[in-house]
Structures are given as C-alpha cells and as structure tokens.
C-alpha cells in the first residue's frame, strides 16, 4: 500500500485540488463541495499512459502511416459507430456516462455480441455473473469470445486482463473499482481517478481498447473529478428523458473524430434498437390539423432531423404569466415572444405560454426560431398550419429572418419526408429546390405573419 504523506482537499464538483479546506471551491465557486483526501504517491506503473514515454522526440514523418480504418473495431451497430466517428479505435479509452437505468450496461452487452470476432473482457462491479447471464439471454447475446468477470479489485482485474489478453475491456462501472494501494474509500474521487489512470495506462501499453462506464450525479456531471474527462480519449454521454423510450448517444469529446454526430436508439423489450430514420419515427404520431404545431429541421452533426415543435398559449388570470419550455431554450423562447410582441403587436403579457418538442429532442439551434414563431402564431390565431409545411430560419431582434447553415440538406430531408412547402429566410442560398417543394422566402416576421394569414383564407 502506498503511504499517504499528507492530505489535500478536492472539490467533488469540478475536481480542483486545494491545499486546505475552504467553504467555497476557488475554482468553480460551489459551496461545501471540498472533500479531504489523502495525497498518494502514484504507483510507478501508472506514471504515464503514453506507451512511447521516455523514448525521446521522434520525427512525425517517420511514424508508420497506418490507415485509420484498420485500427478501428466496427461494432456493426451503425448508430454507435457514428457517434464514435467510425468505430472504436484500438488502444483508445472511452468513458460512457449516463444516469442509472438509462441502458449503459444493456448497450455494452449488445456491443459485445456484435463484436463477436474480438475477445472481450466484461468486468462488472455492480452485477453478479447470473444477473449478467440473465440479461444476456434476454438480449440474445451468445458470443463465444465474451469473458465476464465480476470483481471490484484493480489488481485482480489486471491479472485477468493479463490472462485473457482481450481486444476490448469493459469496466462497468469505474466507480466500483478500487485498490488497496490507495488508502481512500472505494468510490471516492482519489480511488476513481487513480484506478482510471492505472487502467488507461494498461490499455495504452497493451494496445487494447477500454470502455469505462461512469455514473452521473444529480447535477448531470460525471461523478468523480472532471479530470477523468481529460484523461480519456472519448467521452460519450448516453441521454434520454425519463418515461420516454428514445435514447441519444452523444460524443462530448473525441480525439479521433467529430463531436457533432449522435446515435439514436429506442429501448424495447429486447434491448436497444437503432432508429435509422429518426425524422420519420418522430413525425409518425403527430396530430393533424391542430393549431400551434410546426415541424422544424435540426442538424445533428451531418444528419438533418425533422422534429415537431408545439406551442400552447392560454389566457391567465394571474398577474405574472407562466412561461414553460421543454426542449427549447428558455431565453430563446423569451426572445421570440418579445420580437412577436414588439414587431407584430401580438399580446403575450397576460398569456401563459408553453413550448414543447416532441420526442424529448432539444432544439439548441437558432434554425428552429421560425418554426417556433409559426407554432406561436398558429396557436394564438387558432388556425392549424398545413401538415406539409416546414420552417427553417433564425429570427433577429429587429424581427428580420436570417439564413442558417446546411439549408439545402434540411430542405431535401423535408422533401423526402413529404413536406411540400418550406418557409426560409429570403437570404437562403439554394442551388436547386427539390421537386415538388415550394420555397417561401420571408424577410421578416411581418412577412411570415402575412404568409400565414394568407393560408387562413385558403
Ligand atoms: P441498464 O442497462 O441496466 O442501465 P444502466 O446500466 O445504465 O444503469 O438498463 C436498465 C433499464 O433498461 C431497465 O430499467 C429496464 C430497461 N430495459 C428494457 O427496457 N429492455 C431490455 O431488454 C433491457 C435489458 C433493459
Ligand atoms: Mg449498469
């Protein structure tokens, strides 16, 4: 066991290290988050995760030019590969985090099955062998090259890695792994950080990929220091609304690819199923001829996704009206309401306003502004929009409509899904419009309201 020389204070929120106790973390400003930890001399073996450490400087051009494709393990689950930028890179360390019960263990077991030609060591510190066996039979996992090891002790895990010599190691979860070498209690920040560092070192030296499962705490941050995110190569967040079957996997950091791409899954009775055509699925149940609803097109990485935004505006007897938004940024909603109020003379000051995006998606793009405005106008006037109309564009404070990126991709996706009218900014550059798609160009919210008025007369 390494000898604890002295203690330090680590913030449980941001991982900042302080030499003495403070009521408030000097780094993130959070109150009473400092926890006393022993300062441990790291074991020699875990000193550097870089396999070539100590070799000296090398000429970059002398490095062998290995094609990236041959270094990646393709999981045959395209939605997962897409989020990773094309599969798991050999020797890389991935941190997969998400709330309890979201489906992390389920997804990983399914990945084990789809990587059946690779040797995998699945280390579980949370479930027993029988529990995993039962889940595997439920999911139909029959891989011969999957080894399951239920253990919490770091040294025993290392021994099994040496014995099995796997291509991929899964540690479910990193918070349950501990070592006697570090004197703090299992699950503490020091244990999580040191055990992760050790496993990362093993992975880099051994050339096998590692997936560490990390729990998130109630604030949504990965429990344990933020440092963990700096140490790994890829950070994946597995997200989803409670009570909703859709699950989104999103890369927050990726040393081997873009962080824009997402993978979409649905939790079924036999595990996670991919959703290859998300827009179609999201629009399936949308009600027809109901005022206050308008489809918008978002870009999730390079993929356009059509989602429906719904607005409900109702008179309130109370002096301060309610503003509630789900899936739409609260400040963006307030801004659009203010623009409509000021530029179009619409009245919201005595109205409760609710905004919702179907399917638990989040509209974090300004391209949804026009759609939100259409939904609000339609609800206030109590006139349903045509089910085949879509709006793509940003709204500025003076009520002007601005163009957004990837307009062409958004409009072709909408055309594919059967939309026949697209409201866009007058500045939107389109080389060609898809067949049968009418492009309505508007300069301002005033022109938008006029166009929607015209629809009423039809
Ligand atoms: P799990 O993978 O254990 O979550 P995590 O590892 O993130 O804590 O998923 C558990 C949830 O998934 C559980 O509440 C039930 C649901 N589930 C299904 O709906 N269908 C299935 O086939 C499986 C295996 C789980
Ligand atoms: Mg689990």
Tab-separated table of C-alpha atoms and ligand atoms in Angstrom:
chain	number	residue	atom	x	y	z
A	1	UNK	CA	0.000	0.000	0.000
A	2	UNK	CA	1.319	3.467	-0.872
A	3	UNK	CA	1.907	5.668	2.099
A	4	UNK	CA	-0.310	8.705	2.470
A	5	UNK	CA	2.053	11.587	3.144
A	6	UNK	CA	-0.402	14.393	3.702
A	7	UNK	CA	-3.934	15.337	2.858
A	8	UNK	CA	-5.447	17.737	0.369
A	9	UNK	CA	-8.994	18.899	-0.380
A	10	UNK	CA	-10.656	18.021	-3.660
A	11	UNK	CA	-13.824	19.629	-4.973
A	12	UNK	CA	-16.426	16.948	-5.700
A	13	UNK	CA	-17.962	19.185	-8.378
A	14	UNK	CA	-15.002	20.230	-10.531
A	15	UNK	CA	-12.103	18.181	-9.162
A	16	UNK	CA	-9.935	21.190	-8.279
A	17	UNK	CA	-7.314	20.433	-5.623
A	18	UNK	CA	-6.844	22.800	-2.659
A	19	UNK	CA	-4.131	22.651	-0.017
A	20	UNK	CA	-6.552	23.492	2.811
A	21	UNK	CA	-10.278	23.463	3.464
A	22	UNK	CA	-12.372	26.345	2.183
A	23	UNK	CA	-16.131	26.745	2.462
A	24	UNK	CA	-16.264	27.538	-1.238
A	25	UNK	CA	-14.304	25.962	-4.092
A	26	UNK	CA	-11.868	28.535	-5.502
A	27	UNK	CA	-12.199	27.033	-8.972
A	28	UNK	CA	-15.933	26.575	-9.579
A	29	UNK	CA	-17.322	28.728	-6.750
A	30	UNK	CA	-19.548	25.911	-5.411
A	31	UNK	CA	-20.157	25.851	-1.638
A	32	UNK	CA	-19.245	22.976	0.712
A	33	UNK	CA	-18.025	20.656	-2.021
A	34	UNK	CA	-14.460	20.165	-0.717
A	35	UNK	CA	-13.631	16.679	0.497
A	36	UNK	CA	-10.479	15.676	2.349
A	37	UNK	CA	-8.368	13.111	0.506
A	38	UNK	CA	-5.011	11.553	1.127
A	39	UNK	CA	-2.248	12.598	-1.264
A	40	UNK	CA	-0.889	9.394	-2.734
A	41	UNK	CA	2.356	8.862	-4.488
A	42	UNK	CA	1.161	7.268	-7.714
A	43	UNK	CA	2.413	3.762	-8.356
A	44	UNK	CA	5.312	3.715	-10.785
A	45	UNK	CA	3.469	1.619	-13.341
A	46	UNK	CA	0.664	4.136	-13.773
A	47	UNK	CA	3.007	7.084	-14.152
A	48	UNK	CA	2.397	7.618	-17.854
A	49	UNK	CA	-0.406	6.379	-20.045
A	50	UNK	CA	1.662	7.086	-23.159
A	51	UNK	CA	3.329	3.881	-24.453
A	52	UNK	CA	6.262	5.734	-26.055
A	53	UNK	CA	7.052	7.802	-22.974
A	54	UNK	CA	10.798	8.007	-22.385
A	55	UNK	CA	11.731	7.151	-25.981
A	56	UNK	CA	12.613	10.739	-26.828
A	57	UNK	CA	11.495	13.009	-29.622
A	58	UNK	CA	10.717	11.358	-32.922
A	59	UNK	CA	10.235	12.743	-36.402
A	60	UNK	CA	6.498	12.737	-37.193
A	61	UNK	CA	7.125	11.740	-40.792
A	62	UNK	CA	8.988	8.613	-39.595
A	63	UNK	CA	5.850	7.218	-37.967
A	64	UNK	CA	4.265	4.394	-39.971
A	65	UNK	CA	1.239	5.640	-41.865
A	66	UNK	CA	-1.395	3.155	-40.747
A	67	UNK	CA	-4.772	3.560	-42.392
A	68	UNK	CA	-7.290	4.577	-39.761
A	69	UNK	CA	-9.833	2.028	-40.906
A	70	UNK	CA	-7.603	-0.912	-39.955
A	71	UNK	CA	-7.216	0.415	-36.424
A	72	UNK	CA	-10.921	0.694	-35.694
A	73	UNK	CA	-13.189	-2.011	-34.304
A	74	UNK	CA	-16.509	-1.664	-36.099
A	75	UNK	CA	-19.321	-2.657	-33.784
A	76	UNK	CA	-21.911	-3.352	-36.509
A	77	UNK	CA	-24.204	-1.041	-34.589
A	78	UNK	CA	-24.031	1.879	-37.043
A	79	UNK	CA	-25.624	4.383	-34.633
A	80	UNK	CA	-22.877	3.683	-32.061
A	81	UNK	CA	-20.104	3.727	-34.682
A	82	UNK	CA	-21.465	7.013	-35.993
A	83	UNK	CA	-21.284	8.681	-32.566
A	84	UNK	CA	-17.660	7.500	-32.284
A	85	UNK	CA	-16.744	8.722	-35.753
A	86	UNK	CA	-16.461	5.235	-37.290
A	87	UNK	CA	-15.912	2.621	-34.576
A	88	UNK	CA	-13.744	2.025	-31.524
A	89	UNK	CA	-10.098	2.928	-32.104
A	90	UNK	CA	-7.712	0.208	-30.869
A	91	UNK	CA	-5.897	1.278	-27.721
A	92	UNK	CA	-8.342	4.087	-27.027
A	93	UNK	CA	-10.177	4.680	-23.767
A	94	UNK	CA	-13.847	5.620	-23.891
A	95	UNK	CA	-15.800	6.977	-20.965
A	96	UNK	CA	-19.506	6.144	-21.313
A	97	UNK	CA	-21.639	8.021	-18.862
A	98	UNK	CA	-25.311	8.357	-18.160
A	99	UNK	CA	-27.918	8.264	-15.445
A	100	UNK	CA	-28.634	4.990	-13.667
A	101	UNK	CA	-31.068	2.808	-15.591
A	102	UNK	CA	-30.643	4.639	-18.888
A	103	UNK	CA	-29.293	1.491	-20.577
A	104	UNK	CA	-25.469	1.656	-20.440
A	105	UNK	CA	-24.987	-1.977	-19.453
A	106	UNK	CA	-27.591	-3.081	-21.994
A	107	UNK	CA	-25.882	-1.193	-24.813
A	108	UNK	CA	-22.441	-2.546	-23.895
A	109	UNK	CA	-23.670	-6.127	-23.768
A	110	UNK	CA	-25.203	-5.686	-27.215
A	111	UNK	CA	-21.899	-4.256	-28.463
A	112	UNK	CA	-20.114	-7.334	-27.071
A	113	UNK	CA	-22.415	-9.508	-29.137
A	114	UNK	CA	-21.880	-7.562	-32.326
A	115	UNK	CA	-18.067	-7.679	-31.903
A	116	UNK	CA	-18.095	-11.460	-31.810
A	117	UNK	CA	-14.763	-11.941	-33.594
A	118	UNK	CA	-12.972	-9.898	-30.908
A	119	UNK	CA	-12.013	-11.139	-27.464
A	120	UNK	CA	-13.813	-9.048	-24.847
A	121	UNK	CA	-13.409	-8.911	-21.083
A	122	UNK	CA	-16.519	-7.505	-19.399
A	123	UNK	CA	-15.692	-6.523	-15.816
A	124	UNK	CA	-18.741	-5.860	-13.692
A	125	UNK	CA	-18.508	-4.423	-10.221
A	126	UNK	CA	-22.253	-3.931	-9.915
A	127	UNK	CA	-23.966	-7.086	-11.101
A	128	UNK	CA	-23.435	-10.746	-10.381
A	129	UNK	CA	-22.487	-13.281	-13.034
A	130	UNK	CA	-26.045	-14.685	-13.020
A	131	UNK	CA	-27.604	-11.268	-13.440
A	132	UNK	CA	-25.432	-10.642	-16.474
A	133	UNK	CA	-26.193	-14.106	-17.812
A	134	UNK	CA	-29.944	-13.470	-17.470
A	135	UNK	CA	-29.688	-10.131	-19.228
A	136	UNK	CA	-27.560	-11.665	-21.960
A	137	UNK	CA	-30.123	-14.421	-22.612
A	138	UNK	CA	-32.863	-11.812	-22.720
A	139	UNK	CA	-30.898	-9.821	-25.273
A	140	UNK	CA	-29.927	-12.933	-27.217
A	141	UNK	CA	-26.190	-12.416	-26.610
A	142	UNK	CA	-24.434	-15.664	-27.482
A	143	UNK	CA	-20.873	-14.507	-28.211
A	144	UNK	CA	-18.218	-17.155	-27.544
A	145	UNK	CA	-15.438	-14.649	-27.175
A	146	UNK	CA	-17.051	-12.728	-24.307
A	147	UNK	CA	-15.495	-13.244	-20.876
A	148	UNK	CA	-17.371	-11.921	-17.847
A	149	UNK	CA	-15.572	-11.157	-14.616
A	150	UNK	CA	-17.389	-9.816	-11.550
A	151	UNK	CA	-14.789	-8.064	-9.431
A	152	UNK	CA	-14.006	-4.704	-7.845
A	153	UNK	CA	-10.335	-5.096	-7.071
A	154	UNK	CA	-7.991	-3.368	-9.504
A	155	UNK	CA	-5.127	-5.828	-9.075
A	156	UNK	CA	-7.379	-8.848	-9.712
A	157	UNK	CA	-8.804	-7.114	-12.789
A	158	UNK	CA	-5.274	-6.523	-14.073
A	159	UNK	CA	-4.450	-10.199	-13.547
A	160	UNK	CA	-7.497	-11.203	-15.605
A	161	UNK	CA	-6.578	-8.775	-18.371
A	162	UNK	CA	-3.154	-10.464	-18.496
A	163	UNK	CA	-4.767	-13.912	-18.500
A	164	UNK	CA	-7.433	-13.235	-21.157
A	165	UNK	CA	-5.431	-10.712	-23.285
A	166	UNK	CA	-8.577	-9.159	-24.717
A	167	UNK	CA	-9.076	-6.737	-27.620
A	168	UNK	CA	-11.619	-4.774	-25.609
A	169	UNK	CA	-12.069	-4.353	-21.860
A	170	UNK	CA	-15.334	-3.004	-20.454
A	171	UNK	CA	-15.367	-1.769	-16.854
A	172	UNK	CA	-18.919	-1.372	-15.531
A	173	UNK	CA	-18.579	0.895	-13.618
A	174	UNK	CA	-15.345	2.735	-12.819
A	175	UNK	CA	-16.846	3.988	-9.529
A	176	UNK	CA	-16.948	0.414	-8.216
A	177	UNK	CA	-13.266	-0.329	-8.901
A	178	UNK	CA	-10.841	0.211	-6.040
A	179	UNK	CA	-7.351	-0.725	-4.995
A	180	UNK	CA	-5.682	-1.243	-1.611
A	181	UNK	CA	-2.823	0.808	-2.968
A	182	UNK	CA	-4.854	3.953	-2.390
A	183	UNK	CA	-5.977	4.490	1.167
A	184	UNK	CA	-9.245	6.350	0.485
A	185	UNK	CA	-12.568	4.538	0.475
A	186	UNK	CA	-13.969	2.844	-2.663
A	187	UNK	CA	-15.939	5.247	-4.849
A	188	UNK	CA	-14.034	8.299	-3.596
A	189	UNK	CA	-12.506	10.733	-6.024
A	190	UNK	CA	-8.953	9.548	-5.388
A	191	UNK	CA	-9.884	5.904	-5.998
A	192	UNK	CA	-11.792	6.729	-9.209
A	193	UNK	CA	-9.004	8.930	-10.541
A	194	UNK	CA	-6.108	6.630	-9.673
A	195	UNK	CA	-7.866	3.433	-10.830
A	196	UNK	CA	-8.854	5.119	-14.107
A	197	UNK	CA	-5.300	6.338	-14.620
A	198	UNK	CA	-3.982	2.842	-13.991
A	199	UNK	CA	-6.466	1.204	-16.380
A	200	UNK	CA	-5.751	3.835	-19.050
A	201	UNK	CA	-2.032	3.054	-18.729
A	202	UNK	CA	-2.718	-0.686	-19.119
A	203	UNK	CA	-4.873	-0.041	-22.158
A	204	UNK	CA	-2.299	2.158	-23.900
A	205	UNK	CA	0.599	-0.196	-23.214
A	206	UNK	CA	-1.408	-3.320	-24.053
A	207	UNK	CA	-2.931	-1.822	-27.223
A	208	UNK	CA	-6.468	-2.912	-26.308
A	209	UNK	CA	-9.453	-0.593	-26.212
A	210	UNK	CA	-11.211	0.131	-22.918
A	211	UNK	CA	-14.704	1.362	-22.164
A	212	UNK	CA	-15.155	2.819	-18.685
A	213	UNK	CA	-18.743	3.265	-17.529
A	214	UNK	CA	-19.180	6.381	-15.392
A	215	UNK	CA	-22.187	7.306	-13.310
A	216	UNK	CA	-23.508	10.820	-13.424
A	217	UNK	CA	-24.503	12.599	-10.237
A	218	UNK	CA	-27.695	14.555	-9.719
A	219	UNK	CA	-26.276	17.627	-11.481
A	220	UNK	CA	-25.625	15.600	-14.612
A	221	UNK	CA	-21.824	15.704	-14.238
A	222	UNK	CA	-19.776	12.509	-14.267
A	223	UNK	CA	-19.366	11.599	-10.609
A	224	UNK	CA	-15.726	11.952	-9.722
A	225	UNK	CA	-13.375	14.613	-10.868
A	226	UNK	CA	-13.678	16.386	-14.162
A	227	UNK	CA	-10.110	15.207	-14.520
A	228	UNK	CA	-11.466	11.872	-15.736
A	229	UNK	CA	-12.737	13.572	-18.876
A	230	UNK	CA	-9.251	14.954	-19.549
A	231	UNK	CA	-7.660	11.554	-19.116
A	232	UNK	CA	-9.729	9.531	-21.586
A	233	UNK	CA	-9.781	9.786	-25.393
A	234	UNK	CA	-13.527	9.798	-25.919
A	235	UNK	CA	-16.362	10.927	-23.644
A	236	UNK	CA	-19.793	9.635	-24.600
A	237	UNK	CA	-22.990	10.745	-22.919
A	238	UNK	CA	-25.969	8.429	-23.024
A	239	UNK	CA	-29.052	10.568	-22.573
A	240	UNK	CA	-32.803	10.228	-22.614
A	241	UNK	CA	-35.890	11.562	-20.908
A	242	UNK	CA	-37.420	9.531	-18.109
A	243	UNK	CA	-40.568	7.835	-19.323
A	244	UNK	CA	-39.508	8.224	-22.939
A	245	UNK	CA	-38.094	5.294	-24.872
A	246	UNK	CA	-35.684	7.312	-27.055
A	247	UNK	CA	-32.002	7.318	-26.140
A	248	UNK	CA	-29.363	9.556	-27.674
A	249	UNK	CA	-25.657	8.815	-27.572
A	250	UNK	CA	-23.542	11.924	-27.975
A	251	UNK	CA	-19.774	12.442	-28.013
A	252	UNK	CA	-18.737	15.313	-25.736
A	253	UNK	CA	-15.062	14.758	-26.561
A	254	UNK	CA	-13.474	12.684	-29.282
A	255	UNK	CA	-9.756	12.588	-30.038
A	256	UNK	CA	-10.445	10.537	-33.170
A	257	UNK	CA	-13.378	12.252	-34.796
A	258	UNK	CA	-16.092	14.854	-34.706
A	259	UNK	CA	-18.178	15.516	-31.621
A	260	UNK	CA	-21.191	16.543	-33.659
A	261	UNK	CA	-22.577	13.172	-34.569
A	262	UNK	CA	-25.214	11.480	-32.458
A	263	UNK	CA	-26.630	7.970	-32.436
A	264	UNK	CA	-30.315	7.421	-31.794
A	265	UNK	CA	-31.752	4.321	-30.096
A	266	UNK	CA	-35.057	3.181	-28.730
A	267	UNK	CA	-35.363	0.992	-25.610
A	268	UNK	CA	-37.503	-2.026	-26.493
A	269	UNK	CA	-38.378	-5.176	-24.580
A	270	UNK	CA	-35.341	-6.882	-26.135
A	271	UNK	CA	-32.785	-4.164	-25.501
A	272	UNK	CA	-31.841	-1.119	-27.505
A	273	UNK	CA	-32.931	-0.910	-31.113
A	274	UNK	CA	-31.427	1.530	-33.567
A	275	UNK	CA	-33.608	4.227	-35.075
A	276	UNK	CA	-32.216	4.528	-38.596
A	277	UNK	CA	-34.821	7.079	-39.799
A	278	UNK	CA	-35.416	9.296	-36.737
A	279	UNK	CA	-37.419	12.004	-38.516
A	280	UNK	CA	-39.948	9.533	-39.866
A	281	UNK	CA	-40.358	7.974	-36.438
A	282	UNK	CA	-40.704	11.346	-34.679
A	283	UNK	CA	-43.378	12.546	-37.094
A	284	UNK	CA	-45.362	9.292	-37.049
A	285	UNK	CA	-47.754	10.236	-34.250
A	286	UNK	CA	-48.007	13.973	-34.877
A	287	UNK	CA	-51.627	15.124	-34.791
A	288	UNK	CA	-53.108	16.662	-37.948
A	289	UNK	CA	-54.985	19.965	-38.130
A	290	UNK	CA	-54.202	21.083	-34.594
A	291	UNK	CA	-53.278	24.764	-34.137
A	292	UNK	CA	-49.915	25.517	-32.540
A	293	UNK	CA	-47.713	22.905	-34.118
A	294	UNK	CA	-44.949	23.306	-36.711
A	295	UNK	CA	-42.161	20.960	-37.843
A	296	UNK	CA	-38.569	22.239	-37.821
A	297	UNK	CA	-35.379	20.694	-39.172
A	298	UNK	CA	-32.287	20.408	-36.952
A	299	UNK	CA	-28.786	19.354	-37.907
A	300	UNK	CA	-27.345	16.716	-35.609
A	301	UNK	CA	-23.817	16.629	-36.978
A	302	UNK	CA	-24.168	15.954	-40.658
A	303	UNK	CA	-27.622	14.443	-40.273
A	304	UNK	CA	-30.806	16.500	-40.650
A	305	UNK	CA	-33.589	15.521	-38.236
A	306	UNK	CA	-37.134	16.825	-38.526
A	307	UNK	CA	-38.868	17.372	-35.199
A	308	UNK	CA	-42.173	18.913	-34.286
A	309	UNK	CA	-42.430	21.945	-32.019
A	310	UNK	CA	-45.731	22.594	-30.246
A	311	UNK	CA	-46.967	25.813	-28.652
A	312	UNK	CA	-49.852	26.413	-26.294
A	313	UNK	CA	-50.901	29.967	-25.424
A	314	UNK	CA	-53.724	30.484	-22.966
A	315	UNK	CA	-55.078	33.463	-21.055
A	316	UNK	CA	-54.062	33.649	-17.415
A	317	UNK	CA	-55.971	35.225	-14.529
A	318	UNK	CA	-52.708	35.729	-12.641
A	319	UNK	CA	-50.593	38.890	-12.767
A	320	UNK	CA	-47.403	37.061	-13.774
A	321	UNK	CA	-47.968	34.681	-16.681
A	322	UNK	CA	-46.267	31.304	-16.861
A	323	UNK	CA	-43.516	30.533	-19.376
A	324	UNK	CA	-42.609	26.861	-19.653
A	325	UNK	CA	-40.418	25.258	-22.272
A	326	UNK	CA	-39.360	21.688	-22.777
A	327	UNK	CA	-36.694	21.102	-25.426
A	328	UNK	CA	-36.454	24.818	-26.281
A	329	UNK	CA	-34.021	27.153	-24.545
A	330	UNK	CA	-35.985	29.345	-22.124
A	331	UNK	CA	-34.146	32.530	-23.119
A	332	UNK	CA	-34.670	31.840	-26.829
A	333	UNK	CA	-38.406	31.428	-26.178
A	334	UNK	CA	-38.491	34.711	-24.252
A	335	UNK	CA	-36.665	36.456	-27.106
A	336	UNK	CA	-39.027	35.169	-29.803
A	337	UNK	CA	-42.060	36.139	-27.686
A	338	UNK	CA	-40.630	39.645	-27.255
A	339	UNK	CA	-39.975	40.007	-31.004
A	340	UNK	CA	-43.519	38.877	-31.890
A	341	UNK	CA	-44.969	41.175	-29.246
A	342	UNK	CA	-42.964	44.214	-30.326
A	343	UNK	CA	-42.898	43.763	-34.125
A	344	UNK	CA	-46.308	42.172	-34.745
A	345	UNK	CA	-48.220	43.653	-31.818
A	346	UNK	CA	-49.156	40.192	-30.560
A	347	UNK	CA	-50.199	40.000	-26.916
A	348	UNK	CA	-48.430	37.638	-24.589
A	349	UNK	CA	-48.183	39.668	-21.375
A	350	UNK	CA	-51.408	38.203	-19.987
A	351	UNK	CA	-50.941	34.780	-21.539
A	352	UNK	CA	-49.336	31.575	-20.246
A	353	UNK	CA	-47.003	30.181	-22.901
A	354	UNK	CA	-45.900	26.532	-23.112
A	355	UNK	CA	-43.470	25.179	-25.698
A	356	UNK	CA	-42.678	21.535	-26.227
A	357	UNK	CA	-40.574	19.495	-28.646
A	358	UNK	CA	-41.854	16.026	-29.453
A	359	UNK	CA	-39.660	13.004	-28.744
A	360	UNK	CA	-37.615	14.630	-25.980
A	361	UNK	CA	-35.305	16.300	-28.529
A	362	UNK	CA	-33.557	19.558	-27.680
A	363	UNK	CA	-33.674	22.451	-30.131
A	364	UNK	CA	-30.354	24.099	-29.430
A	365	UNK	CA	-30.107	25.672	-32.876
A	366	UNK	CA	-31.335	29.094	-33.911
A	367	UNK	CA	-32.629	27.466	-37.118
A	368	UNK	CA	-35.711	26.483	-35.120
A	369	UNK	CA	-36.711	30.144	-34.471
A	370	UNK	CA	-39.005	30.435	-37.496
A	371	UNK	CA	-40.729	27.173	-36.625
A	372	UNK	CA	-41.271	28.309	-33.027
A	373	UNK	CA	-42.715	31.614	-34.289
A	374	UNK	CA	-45.024	29.741	-36.714
A	375	UNK	CA	-46.250	27.481	-33.894
A	376	UNK	CA	-46.928	30.501	-31.644
A	377	UNK	CA	-48.723	32.493	-34.362
A	378	UNK	CA	-50.780	29.443	-35.334
A	379	UNK	CA	-51.811	28.867	-31.710
A	380	UNK	CA	-52.694	32.494	-30.991
A	381	UNK	CA	-54.818	32.692	-34.158
A	382	UNK	CA	-56.233	29.232	-33.532
A	383	UNK	CA	-55.553	28.259	-37.133
A	384	UNK	CA	-53.775	24.961	-37.871
A	385	UNK	CA	-50.871	25.048	-40.300
A	386	UNK	CA	-50.761	22.728	-43.256
A	387	UNK	CA	-49.304	19.394	-42.169
A	388	UNK	CA	-46.877	19.669	-45.093
A	389	UNK	CA	-45.277	22.963	-44.096
A	390	UNK	CA	-41.867	23.268	-42.506
A	391	UNK	CA	-39.955	26.374	-41.348
A	392	UNK	CA	-36.175	26.796	-41.248
A	393	UNK	CA	-34.529	30.072	-40.233
A	394	UNK	CA	-33.289	32.349	-37.496
A	395	UNK	CA	-35.063	35.425	-36.149
A	396	UNK	CA	-33.148	38.569	-35.133
A	397	UNK	CA	-34.195	41.145	-32.560
A	398	UNK	CA	-35.491	43.563	-35.167
A	399	UNK	CA	-37.756	40.840	-36.497
A	400	UNK	CA	-35.578	40.054	-39.531
A	401	UNK	CA	-35.305	36.463	-40.776
A	402	UNK	CA	-31.766	35.202	-41.186
A	403	UNK	CA	-30.475	32.288	-43.173
A	404	UNK	CA	-28.929	29.264	-41.475
A	405	UNK	CA	-26.260	26.726	-42.462
A	406	UNK	CA	-26.947	23.436	-44.288
A	407	UNK	CA	-30.239	24.803	-45.688
A	408	UNK	CA	-30.028	22.507	-48.681
A	409	UNK	CA	-29.651	19.350	-46.578
A	410	UNK	CA	-32.541	20.402	-44.350
A	411	UNK	CA	-34.848	21.083	-47.271
A	412	UNK	CA	-34.012	17.859	-49.120
A	413	UNK	CA	-34.678	15.868	-45.925
A	414	UNK	CA	-38.027	17.655	-45.536
A	415	UNK	CA	-38.889	16.920	-49.176
A	416	UNK	CA	-38.017	13.248	-48.643
A	417	UNK	CA	-40.456	13.118	-45.743
A	418	UNK	CA	-43.281	14.506	-47.907
A	419	UNK	CA	-43.258	18.197	-46.970
A	420	UNK	CA	-44.270	20.451	-49.860
A	421	UNK	CA	-43.711	23.987	-48.502
A	422	UNK	CA	-40.596	25.348	-46.786
A	423	UNK	CA	-40.539	28.799	-45.189
A	424	UNK	CA	-36.970	30.117	-45.240
A	425	UNK	CA	-35.160	33.439	-44.929
A	426	UNK	CA	-35.008	35.484	-48.150
A	427	UNK	CA	-31.218	35.251	-47.973
A	428	UNK	CA	-31.116	31.450	-48.004
A	429	UNK	CA	-28.905	30.224	-50.839
A	430	UNK	CA	-30.272	27.149	-52.565
A	431	UNK	CA	-28.758	25.824	-55.777
A	432	UNK	CA	-31.833	23.792	-56.604
A	433	UNK	CA	-35.048	23.139	-54.752
A	434	UNK	CA	-36.223	19.524	-54.597
A	435	UNK	CA	-39.061	18.599	-56.979
A	436	UNK	CA	-42.494	19.485	-55.663
A	437	UNK	CA	-41.130	21.686	-52.856
A	438	UNK	CA	-42.420	25.265	-52.769
A	439	UNK	CA	-39.890	27.633	-51.218
A	440	UNK	CA	-41.425	30.626	-49.447
A	441	UNK	CA	-38.836	33.333	-48.765
A	442	UNK	CA	-39.608	35.787	-45.977
A	443	UNK	CA	-37.644	38.891	-44.965
A	444	UNK	CA	-39.157	39.441	-41.539
A	445	UNK	CA	-41.646	38.126	-39.029
A	446	UNK	CA	-44.076	40.588	-40.597
A	447	UNK	CA	-43.881	38.792	-43.961
A	448	UNK	CA	-44.102	35.472	-42.110
A	449	UNK	CA	-47.348	36.550	-40.415
A	450	UNK	CA	-48.705	37.784	-43.761
A	451	UNK	CA	-47.957	34.446	-45.388
A	452	UNK	CA	-49.632	32.561	-42.530
A	453	UNK	CA	-52.627	34.931	-42.831
A	454	UNK	CA	-52.874	34.034	-46.487
A	455	UNK	CA	-53.053	30.372	-45.520
A	456	UNK	CA	-56.100	31.156	-43.412
A	457	UNK	CA	-58.045	32.433	-46.385
A	458	UNK	CA	-57.427	29.302	-48.420
B	1	LIG	P1	-29.301	-0.863	-17.708
B	1	LIG	O1	-28.567	-1.225	-18.948
B	1	LIG	O2	-29.196	-1.770	-16.552
B	1	LIG	O3	-28.965	0.624	-17.266
B	1	LIG	P2	-27.619	1.226	-16.668
B	1	LIG	O4	-26.549	0.218	-16.857
B	1	LIG	O5	-27.432	2.490	-17.446
B	1	LIG	O6	-27.908	1.520	-15.232
B	1	LIG	O7	-30.807	-0.681	-18.178
B	1	LIG	C1	-31.803	-0.881	-17.298
B	1	LIG	C2	-33.111	-0.403	-17.844
B	1	LIG	O8	-33.347	-0.737	-19.188
B	1	LIG	C3	-34.167	-1.059	-17.022
B	1	LIG	O9	-34.817	-0.072	-16.277
B	1	LIG	C4	-35.077	-1.742	-17.963
B	1	LIG	C5	-34.628	-1.329	-19.319
B	1	LIG	N1	-34.542	-2.470	-20.252
B	1	LIG	C6	-35.523	-2.638	-21.193
B	1	LIG	O10	-36.487	-1.877	-21.259
B	1	LIG	N2	-35.420	-3.692	-22.079
B	1	LIG	C7	-34.409	-4.574	-22.039
B	1	LIG	O11	-34.346	-5.517	-22.857
B	1	LIG	C8	-33.381	-4.385	-21.054
B	1	LIG	C9	-32.229	-5.342	-20.966
B	1	LIG	C10	-33.475	-3.319	-20.189
B	2	LIG	MG1	-25.473	-0.798	-15.400
